[in-house]
């Protein structure tokens, strides 16, 4: 069968393959010949790195579930004062980078911090040997910090699942004299298991890919192994092998989550909009629920933000400098470029699928979203492999033509960062534009074709005006995620080039976050925008 849209097909498949190329490059390089550095790491420290990673992922997931599940149930199934504010505020910790929380908590709870100083003043202790205090800068401390910033994943999904549960089941539980705790344990929790499993898998993947927090807490994980192998040993082959191990671990996490609920079927009658079956808490139960929810918000967002604001006030003159302005421009340039490219690619692959309509045309869309599950550090290695090869080809070609050698044109410039951000966050743009295009009836396409519109003219005159809001949201989300991305930026930034994320992390690593408090606050404020979008979408769906 002859293709009706060969240009669109070629373009769609080209960009789809380009966006999945870093993942393929990791496995291709990892399957190559053995490497002495990797063999040395395997025989010495890789066991410790792997064990630390398993403990980190498991501990963070369990703590996040402990924090998020009760809060989700309180918001979905109980009537509480200020619940309109609470259900929004409980998502705010997602905007706070983990390494910033880690620095602030270390500053608070270290031996020279205000908490231990206050305890020594109260009890008359003279030195560290007089008492025991938990060390925050450990593997357990990293689990706690990551759980505080990642619990909203499980909170959002579990709260939605609780709100969608059948009212008749909850009313039957009351008739059988089930207490709120028994109703939560025996009815709500089992029915929400699929959503909880998805939330836990998201938290596990985010934890597996975290570099800033584990690096600051000196926890040796697989992510730090990739970073150290590339920058410390300058060995791309060994870094690719470790990255392939992490990708396999992510694949196993996703597969295990789907396998665990392969036979589970849920048939629920949703509550009517005017049917309120929530519990009305009173007394100590209401105090406990409010303390739990506001305590989470305070520990994970309000208190750290107040500390940053205090730093910014105290060190305003040192923070507001030419470096801050220059690095803000750098971040803006990279994020805008990534957002525009991601939206363009998302439009291309989505519109090709709409034009063609065959099952095979969805493949470029699926290929272009695979990078979202890849940690930034791993993705940076995957990007370096093909871009380094492209640099070699370009230099060989220009030398053959007698034009000189341009050097690291791809891998040594901001192009590498922009490419990585498009691969990493292109899925956000593809999903947003896909949902917008799905709302346009096919009859409009048929009418445009009847009037003689070519595909490009139909896209420009019919579809783009109708999906303009979806494109703007897609670009905004990619822009914000690119502004905040740390892992890929640390490995791919050109020489003497910093973004706001790397600028803040460098100061935090040097125990001088107070000098970068203003850019840290800016990153937090930027991170609040997608949370507003998510909450509004949840409000519209309920």
XYZ file of C-alpha atoms in Angstrom:
542
model
C 0.000 0.000 0.000
C 1.437 3.358 -1.067
C 1.966 5.926 1.655
C -0.238 8.988 1.236
C 1.969 11.199 3.409
C 5.612 10.184 2.780
C 7.111 13.452 4.080
C 5.152 13.285 7.339
C 5.981 9.602 7.747
C 9.701 10.173 7.184
C 9.783 13.167 9.536
C 7.766 11.418 12.248
C 9.909 8.282 12.229
C 13.136 10.328 12.050
C 12.352 12.333 15.169
C 10.920 9.315 16.974
C 14.146 7.374 16.392
C 16.291 10.388 17.320
C 14.563 10.690 20.688
C 14.998 7.002 21.488
C 18.587 6.937 20.152
C 20.240 7.729 23.542
C 18.578 4.686 25.130
C 19.651 2.439 22.270
C 23.166 3.894 22.441
C 23.472 2.987 26.139
C 22.654 -0.680 25.527
C 24.793 -0.830 22.369
C 27.813 0.544 24.228
C 27.138 -1.572 27.321
C 27.098 -4.767 25.250
C 30.511 -3.969 23.808
C 33.839 -5.339 24.913
C 34.712 -5.636 28.590
C 36.176 -2.636 30.357
C 38.893 -2.696 33.027
C 37.382 0.164 35.003
C 33.986 -1.522 35.075
C 35.556 -4.859 36.062
C 37.410 -3.087 38.880
C 34.211 -1.430 40.085
C 32.339 -4.738 39.969
C 34.985 -6.468 42.065
C 35.253 -3.695 44.661
C 32.423 -1.201 45.251
C 29.544 -2.089 42.921
C 27.987 -4.416 45.480
C 27.880 -1.606 48.038
C 26.478 0.837 45.465
C 23.745 -1.617 44.478
C 22.797 -2.400 48.088
C 22.680 1.298 48.975
C 20.443 1.929 45.978
C 18.047 -0.859 46.951
C 17.849 0.401 50.548
C 17.430 3.990 49.342
C 14.598 3.138 46.935
C 12.800 0.846 49.389
C 13.163 3.186 52.362
C 12.025 6.241 50.400
C 9.006 4.417 48.952
C 7.899 3.118 52.368
C 8.305 6.505 54.064
C 6.517 8.284 51.203
C 3.621 5.816 51.518
C 3.553 6.395 55.282
C 3.374 10.165 54.712
C 1.096 10.276 51.679
C -1.563 7.590 52.213
C -3.058 8.944 55.468
C -3.045 12.476 54.032
C -4.793 11.256 50.859
C -7.475 9.458 52.869
C -8.047 12.439 55.158
C -8.525 14.730 52.152
C -10.771 12.326 50.223
C -12.872 10.746 52.969
C -13.045 13.251 55.853
C -14.486 16.715 56.355
C -11.829 19.019 57.737
C -11.639 22.784 58.248
C -9.580 24.452 55.535
C -9.659 21.372 53.281
C -9.764 23.510 50.116
C -6.368 24.935 51.061
C -5.005 21.670 52.410
C -5.599 19.609 49.279
C -3.560 22.136 47.289
C -0.882 22.678 49.900
C -0.101 18.969 50.270
C 1.253 18.949 46.699
C 3.631 21.893 47.230
C 6.677 19.828 48.353
C 7.082 18.583 44.762
C 8.320 22.071 43.889
C 11.161 21.883 46.430
C 14.372 20.240 45.117
C 15.532 17.439 47.396
C 19.102 18.673 47.745
C 17.855 22.042 49.045
C 15.740 20.302 51.698
C 18.757 18.133 52.500
C 21.026 21.140 53.027
C 18.486 22.953 55.215
C 17.805 19.900 57.376
C 21.521 19.271 57.754
C 21.976 22.885 58.800
C 19.199 22.498 61.376
C 20.119 19.117 62.855
C 23.930 19.022 62.698
C 25.981 19.328 65.884
C 26.410 23.064 65.264
C 22.771 23.487 64.243
C 20.063 25.246 66.282
C 18.299 22.021 67.358
C 21.301 20.421 69.048
C 22.459 23.761 70.486
C 19.021 24.194 72.071
C 19.110 20.646 73.496
C 22.563 21.213 75.001
C 21.370 24.473 76.585
C 18.276 22.821 78.039
C 19.943 19.724 79.489
C 23.394 21.088 80.236
C 25.270 18.734 77.913
C 28.828 19.811 77.238
C 29.982 17.738 74.262
C 28.864 15.217 71.662
C 29.850 12.332 73.971
C 27.241 13.372 76.568
C 24.238 12.421 74.449
C 23.069 10.614 71.317
C 21.429 12.374 68.387
C 20.583 10.785 65.012
C 22.872 11.799 62.160
C 20.792 13.346 59.381
C 23.575 13.054 56.809
C 23.227 9.293 56.315
C 21.389 6.845 54.086
C 18.373 7.036 56.401
C 18.460 10.827 56.275
C 18.495 10.716 52.472
C 15.436 8.421 52.532
C 13.618 10.851 54.831
C 14.430 13.922 52.730
C 13.471 12.257 49.449
C 10.247 10.917 50.961
C 9.285 14.437 52.101
C 9.593 15.828 48.566
C 8.207 12.781 46.704
C 5.206 11.733 48.811
C 2.845 13.971 46.704
C 3.096 11.382 43.904
C 1.347 8.768 45.994
C -0.866 11.389 47.654
C -2.294 12.589 44.322
C -2.940 9.131 42.896
C -4.310 7.644 46.123
C -6.570 10.637 46.791
C -8.057 10.348 43.311
C -8.597 6.605 43.815
C -10.268 7.159 47.204
C -12.589 9.819 45.752
C -13.676 7.499 42.938
C -14.666 4.621 45.211
C -18.278 3.508 45.376
C -20.443 5.298 47.916
C -22.518 2.154 48.501
C -19.446 0.263 49.759
C -18.624 2.983 52.258
C -22.232 3.208 53.432
C -22.341 -0.576 53.846
C -19.220 -0.391 55.988
C -20.937 2.128 58.249
C -24.010 -0.074 58.546
C -21.696 -2.883 59.666
C -20.288 -0.470 62.283
C -16.820 -0.199 60.768
C -14.806 2.594 62.302
C -13.059 5.085 59.982
C -9.763 3.249 60.571
C -11.314 -0.139 59.721
C -12.969 1.344 56.632
C -9.603 2.697 55.519
C -7.769 -0.579 56.173
C -10.339 -3.063 54.885
C -12.071 -1.197 52.022
C -10.379 1.983 50.797
C -6.789 0.730 50.859
C -7.353 -2.557 48.942
C -9.463 -0.823 46.277
C -6.807 1.863 45.781
C -4.009 -0.688 45.368
C -3.474 -0.125 41.595
C -3.063 3.628 42.068
C -0.801 3.095 45.072
C 1.368 0.709 43.035
C 1.719 3.302 40.268
C 2.616 5.990 42.814
C 5.228 3.777 44.459
C 6.788 2.947 41.086
C 7.018 6.676 40.234
C 8.663 7.393 43.589
C 11.067 4.488 43.076
C 12.089 5.770 39.630
C 12.564 9.332 40.892
C 14.648 8.051 43.816
C 16.731 5.824 41.570
C 17.559 8.791 39.356
C 18.253 11.322 42.110
C 21.790 12.663 42.221
C 21.691 15.967 44.097
C 20.427 14.626 47.427
C 22.471 11.408 47.540
C 25.592 13.283 46.499
C 25.150 15.898 49.220
C 24.495 13.187 51.829
C 27.552 11.233 50.610
C 25.458 8.141 49.825
C 27.144 5.988 47.186
C 24.402 4.841 44.806
C 24.324 3.703 41.189
C 23.577 7.276 40.105
C 26.701 8.620 41.786
C 28.625 5.698 40.275
C 27.629 6.850 36.783
C 28.619 10.428 37.581
C 31.971 9.480 39.146
C 32.837 7.007 36.387
C 32.304 9.578 33.674
C 33.829 12.639 35.336
C 36.351 10.868 37.574
C 37.620 8.130 35.247
C 36.549 9.749 31.925
C 35.317 6.297 30.949
C 32.149 6.375 28.852
C 32.068 2.607 28.365
C 31.934 1.808 32.082
C 29.381 4.581 32.667
C 27.206 3.102 29.908
C 27.332 -0.344 31.528
C 26.195 1.044 34.885
C 23.509 3.080 33.117
C 22.252 -0.060 31.371
C 21.949 -1.750 34.772
C 19.834 1.147 36.012
C 17.606 1.043 32.918
C 17.044 -2.669 33.471
C 16.132 -1.947 37.093
C 13.575 0.646 35.940
C 12.159 -1.821 33.411
C 11.834 -4.422 36.169
C 10.079 -1.912 38.437
C 7.522 -1.049 35.767
C 7.039 -4.715 34.819
C 6.626 -5.798 38.450
C 4.027 -3.092 39.052
C 1.988 -4.212 36.031
C 2.445 -7.918 36.755
C 1.264 -7.500 40.352
C -2.161 -6.318 39.167
C -2.468 -8.233 35.885
C -5.589 -10.125 36.997
C -7.128 -7.444 39.146
C -10.410 -6.015 37.879
C -12.289 -3.245 39.628
C -15.922 -2.449 38.936
C -16.988 0.520 41.002
C -20.027 2.749 40.927
C -18.737 6.242 41.469
C -20.345 8.545 43.982
C -22.827 11.067 42.684
C -21.580 14.679 42.716
C -24.101 15.666 45.408
C -23.523 12.554 47.516
C -21.177 13.314 50.399
C -20.211 10.149 52.277
C -17.202 11.620 54.044
C -16.611 11.208 57.759
C -17.062 14.214 59.998
C -14.142 14.042 62.423
C -14.227 15.682 65.815
C -12.156 15.900 68.969
C -8.714 14.361 69.016
C -9.305 12.649 65.640
C -9.758 15.997 63.908
C -6.699 17.402 65.683
C -4.660 14.365 64.638
C -5.742 14.620 60.977
C -5.033 18.357 60.785
C -1.706 17.973 62.590
C -0.648 15.217 60.211
C -1.475 17.175 57.051
C -0.205 20.573 58.151
C 2.837 18.951 59.741
C 3.803 17.425 56.399
C 3.365 20.740 54.635
C 5.362 22.563 57.283
C 8.267 20.102 57.338
C 8.494 19.642 53.571
C 7.695 23.131 52.272
C 6.790 26.008 54.605
C 9.731 25.847 57.023
C 12.384 25.246 54.293
C 10.909 28.095 52.230
C 10.991 30.415 55.237
C 14.635 29.465 55.767
C 15.416 30.305 52.130
C 13.611 33.627 52.453
C 15.661 34.387 55.565
C 18.874 33.540 53.700
C 17.818 35.730 50.766
C 17.094 38.658 53.120
C 20.355 38.304 55.030
C 22.572 37.757 51.985
C 20.724 39.823 49.375
C 23.803 41.826 48.355
C 25.876 38.674 47.792
C 23.049 36.810 46.005
C 21.966 39.572 43.633
C 25.057 39.661 41.439
C 26.082 39.368 37.812
C 26.457 35.578 38.078
C 22.844 35.169 39.162
C 21.637 37.265 36.240
C 23.886 35.482 33.731
C 22.920 32.001 34.888
C 19.250 32.985 34.836
C 19.695 33.986 31.182
C 21.462 30.673 30.502
C 18.632 28.697 32.073
C 16.031 30.743 30.215
C 17.756 30.225 26.861
C 18.145 26.454 27.280
C 14.636 25.945 28.687
C 12.912 28.014 25.964
C 14.829 26.191 23.218
C 13.956 22.786 24.705
C 10.291 23.765 25.091
C 9.967 24.983 21.485
C 11.687 21.886 20.077
C 9.652 19.517 22.253
C 6.366 21.121 21.170
C 7.430 21.015 17.506
C 8.331 17.303 17.719
C 5.122 16.531 19.629
C 3.058 18.298 16.977
C 4.835 16.393 14.227
C 4.421 12.870 15.620
C 0.842 13.495 16.807
C -0.307 15.026 13.548
C 1.312 12.247 11.506
C -0.657 9.688 13.541
C -3.868 11.680 12.983
C -3.244 11.916 9.250
C -2.300 8.288 8.688
C -4.582 6.593 11.204
C -2.937 3.173 10.863
C -1.666 1.306 13.896
C 1.958 1.610 12.775
C 1.738 5.412 12.773
C 1.530 5.487 16.571
C 5.057 4.031 16.854
C 6.897 7.402 16.501
C 4.734 8.771 19.358
C 5.580 5.838 21.588
C 9.281 6.049 20.744
C 9.415 9.766 21.508
C 8.074 9.310 25.070
C 10.426 6.533 26.188
C 13.023 8.944 27.546
C 10.742 10.187 30.326
C 11.396 7.135 32.515
C 15.172 7.468 32.140
C 17.036 9.224 35.004
C 18.802 12.424 33.975
C 22.282 11.112 34.790
C 21.713 7.953 32.730
C 20.206 9.968 29.892
C 23.240 12.264 29.850
C 25.466 9.247 29.186
C 23.090 8.096 26.448
C 23.216 11.540 24.839
C 26.997 11.754 25.010
C 27.530 8.519 23.072
C 25.807 9.456 19.763
C 26.818 13.128 19.987
C 30.482 12.222 20.483
C 30.257 9.938 17.467
C 28.604 12.743 15.477
C 31.439 15.094 16.482
C 34.035 12.602 15.203
C 32.187 12.258 11.902
C 31.849 16.033 11.544
C 35.521 16.663 12.287
C 36.642 13.938 9.876
C 34.405 15.383 7.163
C 35.503 19.007 7.639
C 39.150 17.963 7.731
C 38.665 15.962 4.518
C 37.120 19.042 2.909
C 40.004 21.197 4.125
C 37.823 23.366 6.357
C 39.638 22.677 9.632
C 38.287 20.926 12.716
C 35.308 22.571 14.490
C 35.913 20.561 17.688
C 33.111 19.328 19.938
C 30.342 21.047 18.033
C 27.533 18.807 19.387
C 28.720 17.253 22.644
C 30.628 20.315 23.862
C 27.906 22.928 23.403
C 24.466 23.728 24.809
C 23.048 21.577 22.011
C 23.732 18.496 24.142
C 21.714 19.912 27.066
C 18.812 20.962 24.847
C 18.744 17.565 23.131
C 18.748 15.783 26.501
C 15.910 17.947 27.812
C 13.802 17.269 24.713
C 14.391 13.520 25.083
C 13.675 13.633 28.823
C 10.577 15.843 28.806
C 9.230 15.342 25.285
C 6.699 12.898 26.724
C 5.024 15.776 28.590
C 4.514 17.685 25.326
C 3.400 14.598 23.392
C 0.792 13.713 26.018
C -0.604 17.237 26.290
C -0.938 17.724 22.528
C -2.323 14.197 22.055
C -5.150 14.907 24.514
C -5.879 18.258 22.800
C -5.999 16.730 19.313
C -8.286 13.940 20.529
C -10.963 16.533 21.325
C -11.115 17.728 17.702
C -13.791 15.785 15.753
C -12.577 13.965 12.594
C -15.318 15.708 10.625
C -13.237 18.902 10.657
C -10.359 17.030 8.983
C -12.722 15.660 6.343
C -14.181 19.106 5.686
C -10.692 20.603 5.310
C -9.647 17.855 2.882
C -12.862 18.347 0.877
C -11.971 22.027 0.504
C -8.534 21.070 -0.862
C -6.383 21.828 2.202
C -2.944 20.211 2.182
C -1.789 18.643 5.479
C 0.408 21.611 6.425
C -2.358 24.075 5.617
C -4.865 21.991 7.586
C -2.531 21.921 10.603
C -1.928 25.659 10.444
C -5.476 26.842 9.747
C -7.634 24.234 11.498
C -5.791 22.350 14.218
C -3.316 24.857 15.635
C -5.985 27.456 16.577
C -7.985 24.713 18.339
C -5.073 23.162 20.236
C -3.309 26.422 21.036
C -4.000 26.055 24.763
C -2.667 22.483 24.784
C 0.504 23.620 22.998
C 1.011 26.455 25.485
C 0.596 24.100 28.458
C 2.955 21.568 26.859
C 5.607 24.213 26.236
C 5.198 25.646 29.724
C 5.608 22.262 31.422
C 8.709 21.384 29.370
C 10.140 24.843 30.076
C 9.666 24.456 33.835
C 11.072 20.927 33.975
C 14.088 22.038 31.935
C 14.700 24.972 34.287
C 14.780 22.581 37.278
C 16.731 19.683 35.721
C 20.005 19.112 37.564
C 21.327 15.629 36.760
C 21.674 15.950 32.994
C 22.855 19.566 33.256
C 25.739 18.636 35.573
C 27.158 16.187 33.040
C 26.323 17.951 29.762
C 26.916 21.650 30.489
C 29.702 23.227 28.418
C 32.822 24.573 30.071
C 32.162 27.703 32.159
C 28.393 27.390 31.619
C 26.009 27.150 34.562
C 22.242 26.976 34.926
C 20.299 28.010 38.004
C 20.016 24.364 39.085
C 23.754 23.670 38.838
C 24.531 27.075 40.398
C 22.393 26.311 43.468
C 23.726 22.755 43.739
C 27.346 23.925 43.624
C 26.755 26.337 46.506
C 24.852 23.679 48.472
C 27.737 21.227 47.943
C 30.128 23.865 49.286
C 27.920 24.390 52.372
C 27.037 27.905 51.183
C 23.403 27.652 50.099
C 22.663 30.988 51.754
C 24.646 32.702 48.971
C 22.390 31.092 46.354
C 19.108 31.489 48.224
C 17.574 33.784 45.609
C 18.055 31.405 42.663
C 16.852 28.576 44.910
C 13.652 30.503 45.647
C 13.245 31.183 41.935
C 13.506 27.450 41.188
C 10.869 26.708 43.845
C 8.499 29.349 42.459
C 8.977 28.016 38.925
C 8.227 24.524 40.190
C 4.870 25.663 41.589
C 3.417 26.312 38.123
C 2.887 22.665 37.029
C 1.402 21.913 40.445
C -1.262 24.560 39.814
C -1.993 22.942 36.425
C -2.281 19.480 38.015
C -4.578 20.665 40.784
C -6.844 22.518 38.379
C -7.161 19.425 36.194
C -8.055 17.373 39.276
C -10.694 19.916 40.306
C -12.227 19.851 36.827
C -12.397 16.047 36.861
C -14.222 15.905 40.220
